[in-house]
Amino acid sequence: MAEAAAGLEWPLPAALCPVANFCFYSSMYLSSLFLAALAVRRYLGAARPMVLQGPRRPGRVLAVSAVIWLLACGHCSVVFVAEFSRRGEEG
């Protein structure tokens, strides 16, 4: 919002630019991946209700959540690599 309010010029310190991009894109990836995981769970509940009828295991939920976080944040970490490799070429 600060960039839009400043006429599409980045008014904050340059180090915050990749952080802002990382937060923006990782939140989009995280919400999409968690919605996909929820859709898979609901599909399996409708298609194979007997398989999911057993006791719930919070460890599996935590493991899937951790994998989703690692996948999304690992994918968005390219923002930092691209930003700092670009700075290395300029300097």
Coordinates of N, CA, C and O in Angstrom, one line a residue:
M1 N 0.8 -1.2 0.0 CA 0.0 0.0 0.0 C 0.9 1.2 0.0 O 0.5 2.2 -0.6
A2 N 2.0 1.2 0.6 CA 2.9 2.3 0.7 C 3.4 2.7 -0.7 O 3.5 3.8 -1.1
E3 N 3.6 1.6 -1.5 CA 4.1 1.8 -2.9 C 3.0 2.5 -3.7 O 3.3 3.4 -4.5
A4 N 1.8 2.0 -3.6 CA 0.7 2.6 -4.4 C 0.4 4.0 -3.9 O 0.1 4.9 -4.8
A5 N 0.5 4.3 -2.7 CA 0.3 5.7 -2.2 C 1.4 6.6 -2.6 O 1.1 7.8 -2.7
A6 N 2.6 6.1 -2.9 CA 3.7 7.0 -3.3 C 3.8 7.0 -4.8 O 4.9 7.4 -5.3
G7 N 2.8 6.7 -5.5 CA 2.8 6.8 -7.0 C 3.7 5.8 -7.6 O 4.4 6.0 -8.6
L8 N 3.6 4.5 -7.1 CA 4.3 3.4 -7.6 C 5.8 3.5 -7.5 O 6.6 3.0 -8.3
E9 N 6.3 4.3 -6.5 CA 7.7 4.4 -6.2 C 7.9 3.8 -4.8 O 7.1 4.0 -3.9
W10 N 8.9 3.0 -4.6 CA 9.1 2.3 -3.4 C 9.7 3.3 -2.4 O 10.9 3.7 -2.4
P11 N 8.9 3.7 -1.4 CA 9.3 4.7 -0.4 C 10.1 4.2 0.8 O 10.7 4.9 1.5
L12 N 10.1 2.9 1.0 CA 10.7 2.2 2.1 C 12.1 1.8 1.8 O 12.5 1.9 0.7
P13 N 12.9 1.4 2.8 CA 14.3 0.9 2.5 C 14.3 -0.2 1.5 O 13.4 -1.0 1.5
A14 N 15.3 -0.3 0.7 CA 15.4 -1.3 -0.3 C 15.4 -2.7 0.2 O 14.9 -3.6 -0.5
A15 N 15.9 -2.9 1.4 CA 15.9 -4.3 2.0 C 14.5 -4.8 2.2 O 14.3 -6.0 2.3
L16 N 13.5 -3.9 2.4 CA 12.1 -4.4 2.7 C 11.4 -4.8 1.4 O 10.3 -5.4 1.5
C17 N 11.9 -4.4 0.2 CA 11.2 -4.8 -1.0 C 11.1 -6.3 -1.2 O 10.0 -6.8 -1.4
P18 N 12.1 -7.1 -1.1 CA 12.0 -8.5 -1.2 C 11.2 -9.1 -0.1 O 10.4 -10.1 -0.3
V19 N 11.2 -8.5 1.1 CA 10.4 -9.0 2.2 C 9.0 -8.8 1.9 O 8.1 -9.7 2.2
A20 N 8.6 -7.7 1.4 CA 7.2 -7.4 1.1 C 6.7 -8.4 0.0 O 5.6 -8.9 0.1
N21 N 7.5 -8.6 -1.0 CA 7.1 -9.5 -2.1 C 7.0 -10.9 -1.6 O 6.1 -11.6 -1.9
F22 N 7.9 -11.3 -0.7 CA 7.9 -12.7 -0.1 C 6.6 -12.9 0.7 O 5.9 -13.9 0.5
C23 N 6.2 -11.9 1.5 CA 5.0 -12.0 2.3 C 3.8 -12.0 1.4 O 2.8 -12.8 1.6
F24 N 3.8 -11.2 0.4 CA 2.6 -11.1 -0.5 C 2.4 -12.4 -1.3 O 1.3 -13.0 -1.2
Y25 N 3.4 -12.9 -1.9 CA 3.3 -14.1 -2.7 C 3.2 -15.4 -1.9 O 2.4 -16.3 -2.2
S26 N 3.9 -15.5 -0.7 CA 3.8 -16.7 0.1 C 2.4 -16.8 0.7 O 1.8 -17.9 0.8
S27 N 1.7 -15.7 1.0 CA 0.3 -15.8 1.5 C -0.6 -16.3 0.4 O -1.5 -17.0 0.7
M28 N -0.4 -15.9 -0.8 CA -1.2 -16.4 -1.9 C -1.0 -17.9 -2.1 O -2.0 -18.6 -2.2
Y29 N 0.2 -18.3 -2.1 CA 0.5 -19.7 -2.3 C 0.0 -20.5 -1.1 O -0.6 -21.6 -1.3
L30 N 0.2 -20.0 0.1 CA -0.3 -20.8 1.3 C -1.8 -20.9 1.3 O -2.3 -22.0 1.6
S31 N -2.6 -19.9 1.0 CA -4.0 -20.0 1.0 C -4.5 -20.9 -0.1 O -5.4 -21.8 0.1
S32 N -3.8 -20.9 -1.3 CA -4.2 -21.8 -2.3 C -3.9 -23.3 -2.0 O -4.7 -24.2 -2.2
L33 N -2.8 -23.5 -1.4 CA -2.4 -24.9 -1.0 C -3.2 -25.4 0.1 O -3.6 -26.6 0.1
F34 N -3.6 -24.6 1.1 CA -4.4 -25.1 2.2 C -5.8 -25.3 1.7 O -6.5 -26.3 2.1
L35 N -6.4 -24.5 0.8 CA -7.7 -24.8 0.2 C -7.7 -26.1 -0.6 O -8.6 -26.8 -0.6
A36 N -6.6 -26.3 -1.3 CA -6.4 -27.6 -2.1 C -6.4 -28.8 -1.1 O -7.0 -29.8 -1.4
A37 N -5.7 -28.6 0.0 CA -5.7 -29.7 1.0 C -7.0 -30.0 1.6 O -7.5 -31.1 1.8
L38 N -7.8 -28.9 1.8 CA -9.1 -29.0 2.4 C -10.0 -29.7 1.3 O -10.9 -30.6 1.7
A39 N -9.9 -29.4 0.1 CA -10.7 -30.0 -1.0 C -10.4 -31.5 -1.1 O -11.3 -32.3 -1.3
V40 N -9.1 -31.8 -1.0 CA -8.7 -33.2 -1.1 C -9.4 -34.0 0.1 O -9.9 -35.1 -0.1
R41 N -9.3 -33.4 1.3 CA -9.9 -34.0 2.5 C -11.4 -34.2 2.3 O -12.0 -35.3 2.6
R42 N -12.1 -33.2 1.8 CA -13.5 -33.3 1.6 C -13.9 -34.3 0.5 O -14.8 -35.1 0.6
Y43 N -13.1 -34.4 -0.6 CA -13.3 -35.4 -1.6 C -13.1 -36.8 -1.1 O -13.9 -37.6 -1.3
L44 N -12.1 -37.0 -0.3 CA -11.8 -38.3 0.3 C -13.0 -38.7 1.2 O -13.3 -39.9 1.3
G45 N -13.5 -37.7 1.9 CA -14.6 -38.0 2.9 C -15.9 -38.4 2.1 O -16.7 -39.1 2.6
A46 N -16.1 -37.9 0.9 CA -17.3 -38.2 0.2 C -17.0 -39.5 -0.7 O -17.9 -40.3 -0.8
A47 N -15.8 -39.6 -1.2 CA -15.6 -40.8 -2.1 C -15.3 -42.0 -1.3 O -15.6 -43.1 -1.8
R48 N -14.6 -41.9 -0.2 CA -14.2 -43.1 0.6 C -14.4 -42.8 2.0 O -13.5 -42.6 2.8
P49 N -15.7 -42.8 2.5 CA -15.9 -42.4 3.9 C -15.4 -43.4 4.9 O -15.1 -43.1 6.0
M50 N -15.3 -44.7 4.5 CA -14.9 -45.7 5.4 C -13.4 -45.6 5.7 O -12.9 -45.9 6.8
V51 N -12.6 -45.1 4.8 CA -11.2 -44.9 5.0 C -10.9 -43.8 6.0 O -10.1 -43.9 6.9
L52 N -11.7 -42.7 6.0 CA -11.5 -41.6 6.9 C -12.3 -41.7 8.2 O -12.3 -40.8 8.9
Q53 N -12.9 -42.8 8.4 CA -13.8 -43.0 9.6 C -13.0 -43.3 10.8 O -13.5 -43.1 11.9
G54 N -11.7 -43.7 10.7 CA -10.9 -44.0 11.8 C -10.6 -42.8 12.7 O -11.1 -41.7 12.5
P55 N -9.8 -43.0 13.7 CA -9.5 -41.9 14.6 C -8.6 -40.8 13.9 O -7.8 -41.1 13.0
R56 N -8.9 -39.6 14.3 CA -8.2 -38.5 13.6 C -6.8 -38.4 14.2 O -6.6 -38.6 15.4
R57 N -5.8 -38.1 13.4 CA -4.4 -38.0 13.9 C -3.9 -36.6 13.7 O -3.6 -36.2 12.6
P58 N -3.8 -35.9 14.8 CA -3.3 -34.5 14.7 C -1.9 -34.4 14.2 O -1.5 -33.4 13.6
G59 N -1.1 -35.5 14.3 CA 0.3 -35.5 13.8 C 0.3 -35.4 12.3 O 1.2 -34.7 11.8
R60 N -0.6 -36.1 11.7 CA -0.6 -36.0 10.2 C -1.0 -34.6 9.7 O -0.4 -34.1 8.8
V61 N -1.9 -34.0 10.4 CA -2.4 -32.6 10.1 C -1.2 -31.7 10.2 O -0.9 -30.8 9.3
L62 N -0.5 -31.8 11.3 CA 0.7 -30.9 11.5 C 1.8 -31.2 10.5 O 2.4 -30.3 10.0
A63 N 2.0 -32.5 10.1 CA 3.0 -32.8 9.1 C 2.6 -32.2 7.7 O 3.5 -31.6 7.0
V64 N 1.4 -32.4 7.3 CA 0.9 -31.8 6.1 C 1.0 -30.3 6.1 O 1.4 -29.7 5.1
S65 N 0.6 -29.7 7.2 CA 0.8 -28.2 7.3 C 2.2 -27.8 7.2 O 2.5 -26.8 6.5
A66 N 3.1 -28.5 7.8 CA 4.5 -28.1 7.8 C 5.0 -28.3 6.3 O 5.8 -27.4 5.8
V67 N 4.6 -29.3 5.6 CA 5.1 -29.5 4.2 C 4.5 -28.4 3.4 O 5.2 -27.9 2.5
I68 N 3.3 -28.0 3.6 CA 2.7 -26.9 2.8 C 3.4 -25.6 3.1 O 3.8 -24.9 2.1
W69 N 3.8 -25.3 4.3 CA 4.5 -24.1 4.6 C 5.9 -24.1 4.0 O 6.4 -23.1 3.4
L70 N 6.6 -25.3 4.1 CA 7.9 -25.4 3.5 C 7.9 -25.3 2.0 O 8.7 -24.6 1.4
L71 N 6.9 -25.9 1.4 CA 6.7 -25.8 -0.1 C 6.5 -24.3 -0.5 O 7.2 -23.8 -1.4
A72 N 5.6 -23.7 0.1 CA 5.2 -22.3 -0.3 C 6.4 -21.3 0.0 O 6.8 -20.5 -0.8
C73 N 7.0 -21.4 1.2 CA 8.0 -20.5 1.5 C 9.3 -20.8 0.7 O 10.1 -19.9 0.4
G74 N 9.6 -22.1 0.5 CA 10.7 -22.4 -0.3 C 10.6 -21.9 -1.8 O 11.5 -21.5 -2.4
H75 N 9.3 -22.0 -2.3 CA 9.1 -21.5 -3.6 C 9.3 -20.0 -3.7 O 9.8 -19.5 -4.7
C76 N 8.8 -19.3 -2.7 CA 8.8 -17.9 -2.7 C 10.2 -17.3 -2.3 O 10.5 -16.1 -2.4
S77 N 11.1 -18.2 -1.8 CA 12.4 -17.7 -1.4 C 13.2 -17.3 -2.6 O 14.3 -16.7 -2.5
V78 N 12.7 -17.7 -3.8 CA 13.4 -17.3 -5.1 C 13.5 -15.8 -5.1 O 14.4 -15.2 -5.7
V79 N 12.5 -15.1 -4.5 CA 12.5 -13.6 -4.5 C 13.8 -13.1 -3.9 O 14.4 -12.2 -4.4
F80 N 14.2 -13.7 -2.8 CA 15.5 -13.3 -2.1 C 16.7 -13.6 -3.0 O 17.6 -12.8 -3.1
V81 N 16.7 -14.8 -3.6 CA 17.9 -15.2 -4.4 C 18.0 -14.2 -5.6 O 19.1 -13.8 -5.9
A82 N 16.9 -13.9 -6.3 CA 16.9 -13.1 -7.4 C 17.3 -11.6 -7.1 O 18.1 -11.0 -7.8
E83 N 16.8 -11.2 -5.9 CA 17.1 -9.8 -5.5 C 18.6 -9.6 -5.2 O 19.3 -8.7 -5.6
F84 N 19.1 -10.6 -4.4 CA 20.5 -10.4 -4.0 C 21.5 -10.8 -5.1 O 22.6 -10.3 -5.1
S85 N 21.1 -11.7 -6.0 CA 22.0 -11.9 -7.1 C 22.0 -10.7 -8.1 O 23.1 -10.4 -8.7
R86 N 20.9 -10.0 -8.2 CA 20.9 -8.8 -9.0 C 21.7 -7.7 -8.4 O 22.4 -7.0 -9.1
R87 N 21.7 -7.6 -7.1 CA 22.5 -6.6 -6.4 C 24.0 -6.9 -6.6 O 24.8 -6.0 -6.7
G88 N 24.3 -8.2 -6.6 CA 25.7 -8.6 -6.7 C 26.3 -8.3 -8.1 O 27.4 -7.9 -8.3
E89 N 25.4 -8.3 -9.1 CA 25.9 -8.0 -10.5 C 26.0 -6.5 -10.6 O 26.9 -6.0 -11.4
E90 N 25.2 -5.7 -9.9 CA 25.3 -4.2 -10.1 C 26.6 -3.7 -9.3 O 27.1 -2.7 -9.8
G91 N 26.9 -4.3 -8.2 CA 28.0 -3.8 -7.4 C 29.3 -4.2 -7.7 O 30.1 -4.2 -8.4

